[in-house]
PDB file of C-alpha atoms in Angstrom:
ATOM      1  CA  UNK A 491     -41.285   5.508  16.116  1.00 77.00           C
ATOM      2  CA  UNK A 492     -40.468   2.039  15.910  1.00 78.00           C
ATOM      3  CA  UNK A 493     -41.137   2.200  12.513  1.00 73.00           C
ATOM      4  CA  UNK A 494     -38.710   4.909  11.158  1.00 74.00           C
ATOM      5  CA  UNK A 495     -36.022   3.223  14.054  1.00 78.00           C
ATOM      6  CA  UNK A 496     -36.465  -0.331  12.267  1.00 75.00           C
ATOM      7  CA  UNK A 497     -36.838   1.837   8.530  1.00 71.00           C
ATOM      8  CA  UNK A 498     -33.670   2.945   9.386  1.00 73.00           C
ATOM      9  CA  UNK A 499     -31.923  -0.022  10.324  1.00 73.00           C
ATOM     10  CA  UNK A 500     -31.085   0.861  13.777  1.00 80.00           C
ATOM     11  CA  UNK A 501     -31.286  -1.992  16.564  1.00 83.00           C
ATOM     12  CA  UNK A 502     -32.676  -1.026  20.547  1.00 86.00           C
ATOM     13  CA  UNK A 503     -29.399  -0.813  21.725  1.00 87.00           C
ATOM     14  CA  UNK A 504     -27.295   1.208  18.967  1.00 84.00           C
ATOM     15  CA  UNK A 505     -29.893   3.683  20.098  1.00 87.00           C
ATOM     16  CA  UNK A 506     -29.050   3.187  23.473  1.00 89.00           C
ATOM     17  CA  UNK A 507     -25.168   3.853  23.501  1.00 88.00           C
ATOM     18  CA  UNK A 508     -25.848   6.977  21.099  1.00 86.00           C
ATOM     19  CA  UNK A 509     -29.255   8.650  23.538  1.00 89.00           C
ATOM     20  CA  UNK A 510     -27.735   7.319  26.509  1.00 91.00           C
ATOM     21  CA  UNK A 511     -30.878   6.463  27.592  1.00 92.00           C
ATOM     22  CA  UNK A 512     -31.731   2.968  28.407  1.00 92.00           C
ATOM     23  CA  UNK A 513     -32.720  -0.031  26.246  1.00 91.00           C
ATOM     24  CA  UNK A 514     -35.551  -0.292  28.340  1.00 92.00           C
ATOM     25  CA  UNK A 515     -37.098   3.027  28.247  1.00 92.00           C
ATOM     26  CA  UNK A 516     -36.366   3.397  24.488  1.00 91.00           C
ATOM     27  CA  UNK A 517     -38.846  -0.110  23.579  1.00 89.00           C
ATOM     28  CA  UNK A 518     -42.001   1.603  26.189  1.00 89.00           C
ATOM     29  CA  UNK A 519     -41.699   4.874  24.275  1.00 86.00           C
ATOM     30  CA  UNK A 520     -41.627   2.701  20.901  1.00 85.00           C
ATOM     31  CA  UNK A 521     -45.251   0.669  22.689  1.00 82.00           C
ATOM     32  CA  UNK A 522     -46.617   3.647  24.031  1.00 80.00           C
ATOM     33  CA  UNK A 523     -46.234   2.789  27.279  1.00 86.00           C
ATOM     34  CA  UNK A 524     -44.224   5.875  28.221  1.00 84.00           C
ATOM     35  CA  UNK A 525     -44.283   9.810  27.002  1.00 80.00           C
ATOM     36  CA  UNK A 526     -41.123  11.065  25.859  1.00 80.00           C
ATOM     37  CA  UNK A 527     -40.291  15.013  27.335  1.00 76.00           C
ATOM     38  CA  UNK A 528     -39.134  17.855  24.650  1.00 75.00           C
ATOM     39  CA  UNK A 529     -35.594  17.114  25.468  1.00 77.00           C
ATOM     40  CA  UNK A 530     -36.067  13.254  24.954  1.00 83.00           C
ATOM     41  CA  UNK A 531     -37.528  13.660  22.106  1.00 80.00           C
ATOM     42  CA  UNK A 532     -35.009  16.555  20.817  1.00 79.00           C
ATOM     43  CA  UNK A 533     -32.575  14.120  21.493  1.00 85.00           C
ATOM     44  CA  UNK A 534     -34.218  11.322  20.021  1.00 86.00           C
ATOM     45  CA  UNK A 535     -34.910  13.091  17.124  1.00 80.00           C
ATOM     46  CA  UNK A 536     -31.158  14.168  16.666  1.00 79.00           C
ATOM     47  CA  UNK A 537     -30.189  10.821  16.636  1.00 83.00           C
ATOM     48  CA  UNK A 538     -32.560   9.430  14.064  1.00 80.00           C
ATOM     49  CA  UNK A 539     -31.401  12.399  12.154  1.00 74.00           C
ATOM     50  CA  UNK A 540     -35.083  13.340  11.613  1.00 74.00           C
ATOM     51  CA  UNK A 541     -37.503  15.996  12.844  1.00 68.00           C
ATOM     52  CA  UNK A 542     -39.393  15.508  16.346  1.00 68.00           C
ATOM     53  CA  UNK A 543     -42.400  15.498  14.847  1.00 64.00           C
ATOM     54  CA  UNK A 544     -41.291  12.797  12.208  1.00 70.00           C
ATOM     55  CA  UNK A 545     -40.545  10.623  15.221  1.00 70.00           C
ATOM     56  CA  UNK A 546     -44.459  10.228  16.230  1.00 62.00           C
ATOM     57  CA  UNK A 547     -46.529  11.116  13.188  1.00 57.00           C
ATOM     58  CA  UNK A 548     -47.415   9.663  10.342  1.00 49.00           C
ATOM     59  CA  UNK A 549     -48.803  12.399   8.458  1.00 47.00           C
ATOM     60  CA  UNK A 550     -47.444  12.467   4.519  1.00 46.00           C
ATOM     61  CA  UNK A 551     -48.817  15.905   3.663  1.00 42.00           C
ATOM     62  CA  UNK A 552     -45.671  17.985   4.666  1.00 46.00           C
ATOM     63  CA  UNK A 553     -43.420  15.978   2.486  1.00 48.00           C
ATOM     64  CA  UNK A 554     -41.422  18.297   0.935  1.00 54.00           C
ATOM     65  CA  UNK A 555     -41.382  17.584  -3.140  1.00 57.00           C
ATOM     66  CA  UNK A 556     -37.173  16.997  -2.325  1.00 57.00           C
ATOM     67  CA  UNK A 557     -34.612  16.450  -0.108  1.00 56.00           C
ATOM     68  CA  UNK A 558     -31.596  17.509  -0.750  1.00 59.00           C
ATOM     69  CA  UNK A 559     -28.974  17.218   1.895  1.00 59.00           C
ATOM     70  CA  UNK A 560     -24.896  18.226   1.576  1.00 64.00           C
ATOM     71  CA  UNK A 561     -22.267  16.305   2.168  1.00 61.00           C
ATOM     72  CA  UNK A 562     -20.907  17.984   5.068  1.00 63.00           C
ATOM     73  CA  UNK A 563     -24.473  17.930   6.264  1.00 64.00           C
ATOM     74  CA  UNK A 564     -24.453  14.001   6.877  1.00 59.00           C
ATOM     75  CA  UNK A 565     -25.441  12.401   9.968  1.00 57.00           C
ATOM     76  CA  UNK A 566     -22.997   9.686  11.064  1.00 58.00           C
ATOM     77  CA  UNK A 567     -25.886   7.518  12.295  1.00 55.00           C
ATOM     78  CA  UNK A 568     -23.160   4.066  14.260  1.00 50.00           C
ATOM     79  CA  UNK A 569     -19.608   4.853  14.021  1.00 48.00           C
ATOM     80  CA  UNK A 570     -17.598   1.787  13.896  1.00 45.00           C
ATOM     81  CA  UNK A 571     -14.900   3.287  16.426  1.00 45.00           C
ATOM     82  CA  UNK A 572     -17.975   2.168  19.021  1.00 43.00           C
ATOM     83  CA  UNK A 573     -17.430  -1.547  18.322  1.00 45.00           C
ATOM     84  CA  UNK A 574     -20.932  -2.636  18.369  1.00 43.00           C
ATOM     85  CA  UNK A 575     -22.033  -1.423  15.035  1.00 50.00           C
ATOM     86  CA  UNK A 576     -21.255  -0.575  11.336  1.00 57.00           C
ATOM     87  CA  UNK A 577     -21.797   3.149  10.668  1.00 68.00           C
ATOM     88  CA  UNK A 578     -23.033   3.960   8.185  1.00 65.00           C
ATOM     89  CA  UNK A 579     -24.779   7.523   7.365  1.00 70.00           C
ATOM     90  CA  UNK A 580     -28.284   8.837   6.078  1.00 65.00           C
ATOM     91  CA  UNK A 581     -28.491  10.346   2.529  1.00 67.00           C
ATOM     92  CA  UNK A 582     -31.551  12.259   2.151  1.00 66.00           C
ATOM     93  CA  UNK A 583     -34.489  13.779   5.052  1.00 62.00           C
ATOM     94  CA  UNK A 584     -37.210  13.288   6.543  1.00 58.00           C
ATOM     95  CA  UNK A 585     -36.882   9.293   6.084  1.00 56.00           C
ATOM     96  CA  UNK A 586     -39.958   8.141   8.193  1.00 58.00           C
ATOM     97  CA  UNK A 587     -42.177   9.644   4.683  1.00 60.00           C
ATOM     98  CA  UNK A 588     -39.851   8.749   1.749  1.00 62.00           C
ATOM     99  CA  UNK A 589     -40.591   5.172   0.306  1.00 73.00           C
ATOM    100  CA  UNK A 590     -36.807   4.879  -0.414  1.00 77.00           C
ATOM    101  CA  UNK A 591     -34.261   5.127   2.062  1.00 79.00           C
ATOM    102  CA  UNK A 592     -30.283   5.664   0.583  1.00 84.00           C
ATOM    103  CA  UNK A 593     -27.872   5.327   3.146  1.00 84.00           C
ATOM    104  CA  UNK A 594     -23.281   5.058   2.661  1.00 86.00           C
ATOM    105  CA  UNK A 595     -22.755   1.634   4.657  1.00 88.00           C
ATOM    106  CA  UNK A 596     -19.229   1.606   5.965  1.00 89.00           C
ATOM    107  CA  UNK A 597     -19.300  -1.794   7.285  1.00 90.00           C
ATOM    108  CA  UNK A 598     -16.825  -3.653  10.177  1.00 88.00           C
ATOM    109  CA  UNK A 599     -14.460  -6.147   9.044  1.00 88.00           C
ATOM    110  CA  UNK A 600     -16.436  -8.976  11.311  1.00 86.00           C
ATOM    111  CA  UNK A 601     -20.265  -8.786  11.048  1.00 80.00           C
ATOM    112  CA  UNK A 602     -21.839  -6.889  13.573  1.00 67.00           C
ATOM    113  CA  UNK A 603     -23.422  -9.452  16.127  1.00 63.00           C
ATOM    114  CA  UNK A 604     -24.517 -12.760  15.220  1.00 69.00           C
ATOM    115  CA  UNK A 605     -27.899 -11.441  13.943  1.00 75.00           C
ATOM    116  CA  UNK A 606     -28.873 -10.964  10.272  1.00 83.00           C
ATOM    117  CA  UNK A 607     -30.755  -8.419   9.790  1.00 82.00           C
ATOM    118  CA  UNK A 608     -34.498  -8.749   7.962  1.00 82.00           C
ATOM    119  CA  UNK A 609     -36.709  -5.857   6.466  1.00 77.00           C
ATOM    120  CA  UNK A 610     -39.497  -5.254   4.102  1.00 76.00           C
ATOM    121  CA  UNK A 611     -39.077  -4.350   0.938  1.00 81.00           C
ATOM    122  CA  UNK A 612     -36.218  -3.924  -1.993  1.00 87.00           C
ATOM    123  CA  UNK A 613     -32.413  -4.071  -0.541  1.00 89.00           C
ATOM    124  CA  UNK A 614     -29.906  -2.733  -3.484  1.00 89.00           C
ATOM    125  CA  UNK A 615     -26.335  -2.595  -2.654  1.00 89.00           C
ATOM    126  CA  UNK A 616     -23.497  -1.054  -5.276  1.00 93.00           C
ATOM    127  CA  UNK A 617     -20.037  -1.217  -3.667  1.00 93.00           C
ATOM    128  CA  UNK A 618     -18.605   2.581  -4.174  1.00 94.00           C
ATOM    129  CA  UNK A 619     -15.333   1.573  -2.671  1.00 95.00           C
ATOM    130  CA  UNK A 620     -13.031  -1.552  -2.073  1.00 96.00           C
ATOM    131  CA  UNK A 621     -14.825  -4.905  -1.228  1.00 96.00           C
ATOM    132  CA  UNK A 622     -17.181  -6.758   1.194  1.00 95.00           C
ATOM    133  CA  UNK A 623     -18.609 -10.205   2.247  1.00 95.00           C
ATOM    134  CA  UNK A 624     -22.844 -10.501   1.901  1.00 93.00           C
ATOM    135  CA  UNK A 625     -23.876 -13.629   3.868  1.00 93.00           C
ATOM    136  CA  UNK A 626     -27.842 -15.132   3.025  1.00 90.00           C
ATOM    137  CA  UNK A 627     -27.076 -17.590   6.351  1.00 85.00           C
ATOM    138  CA  UNK A 628     -26.263 -19.791   3.768  1.00 83.00           C
ATOM    139  CA  UNK A 629     -24.230 -18.405   0.959  1.00 91.00           C
ATOM    140  CA  UNK A 630     -21.861 -16.202   0.605  1.00 93.00           C
ATOM    141  CA  UNK A 631     -21.325 -13.364  -2.388  1.00 93.00           C
ATOM    142  CA  UNK A 632     -18.145 -11.195  -2.516  1.00 95.00           C
ATOM    143  CA  UNK A 633     -18.796  -7.897  -4.419  1.00 94.00           C
ATOM    144  CA  UNK A 634     -15.760  -5.784  -5.548  1.00 95.00           C
ATOM    145  CA  UNK A 635     -15.300  -2.086  -6.151  1.00 93.00           C
ATOM    146  CA  UNK A 636     -18.211  -1.343  -8.478  1.00 93.00           C
ATOM    147  CA  UNK A 637     -20.520  -4.137  -8.410  1.00 93.00           C
ATOM    148  CA  UNK A 638     -23.573  -4.262  -7.174  1.00 92.00           C
ATOM    149  CA  UNK A 639     -26.606  -6.197  -5.846  1.00 93.00           C
ATOM    150  CA  UNK A 640     -30.323  -6.382  -5.454  1.00 91.00           C
ATOM    151  CA  UNK A 641     -32.956  -8.816  -3.303  1.00 91.00           C
ATOM    152  CA  UNK A 642     -35.666  -8.508  -0.923  1.00 89.00           C
ATOM    153  CA  UNK A 643     -34.653  -7.504   2.604  1.00 84.00           C
ATOM    154  CA  UNK A 644     -36.732  -9.991   4.121  1.00 84.00           C
ATOM    155  CA  UNK A 645     -33.944 -12.589   3.110  1.00 88.00           C
ATOM    156  CA  UNK A 646     -31.898 -12.371   6.375  1.00 89.00           C
ATOM    157  CA  UNK A 647     -28.702 -10.815   5.439  1.00 91.00           C
ATOM    158  CA  UNK A 648     -25.347  -9.833   6.895  1.00 90.00           C
ATOM    159  CA  UNK A 649     -22.898  -7.961   5.383  1.00 91.00           C
ATOM    160  CA  UNK A 650     -18.929  -7.049   6.487  1.00 92.00           C
ATOM    161  CA  UNK A 651     -15.683  -5.521   4.748  1.00 94.00           C
ATOM    162  CA  UNK A 652     -12.910  -7.804   3.164  1.00 96.00           C
ATOM    163  CA  UNK A 653      -8.781  -6.143   2.649  1.00 93.00           C
ATOM    164  CA  UNK A 654      -7.272  -3.557   3.807  1.00 93.00           C
ATOM    165  CA  UNK A 655      -9.122  -0.922   2.294  1.00 93.00           C
ATOM    166  CA  UNK A 656     -12.865   0.303   4.132  1.00 93.00           C
ATOM    167  CA  UNK A 657     -15.749  -0.849   2.083  1.00 94.00           C
ATOM    168  CA  UNK A 658     -18.120   1.661   0.944  1.00 93.00           C
ATOM    169  CA  UNK A 659     -21.147   0.646  -0.038  1.00 93.00           C
ATOM    170  CA  UNK A 660     -24.239   3.172  -1.420  1.00 92.00           C
ATOM    171  CA  UNK A 661     -27.184   0.979   0.180  1.00 90.00           C
ATOM    172  CA  UNK A 662     -31.108   2.002  -1.306  1.00 88.00           C
ATOM    173  CA  UNK A 663     -34.297  -0.133   0.833  1.00 85.00           C
ATOM    174  CA  UNK A 664     -37.402   0.272  -0.958  1.00 83.00           C
ATOM    175  CA  UNK A 665     -39.884   0.251   1.606  1.00 71.00           C
ATOM    176  CA  UNK A 666     -42.555   0.029  -0.687  1.00 62.00           C
ATOM    177  CA  UNK A 667     -44.508  -3.553  -1.049  1.00 51.00           C
TER     178      UNK A 667
END
């Protein structure tokens, strides 16, 4: 479950808030120190927009040939209204079994927390609407509508929306090393 959560870029705090579970309990589940009930597993799978099997299974034998998610069926995993996370929407199913994770990001005007994000793989961003600022700790890059940026995910980074228009950013993370 931890690999899947990290692949999605969801913090333990955000998952705890979305599920109503404590951060401590979620950490124990991730480390195998606690086994969730069926009801808890269902709640976790809904919060992460994956099947229950995907939470605890790494078998890729049943991966479908394609993943179709209609615009009306997208699930928002975090919300700007909660004030602690940028909003993002996963654009594919079976995210734990895919080598690419595409999602729409709606960054807050302020950086979400002080921590920079780091992850395995390559990251690609395309600004679909608005303007964003990417902070690489020692360098700030401003991207406008139509601009794109690719970089290694292990480079510490954080993103915020600039200006009056809420930015919409297509992000694709390739987790294959």
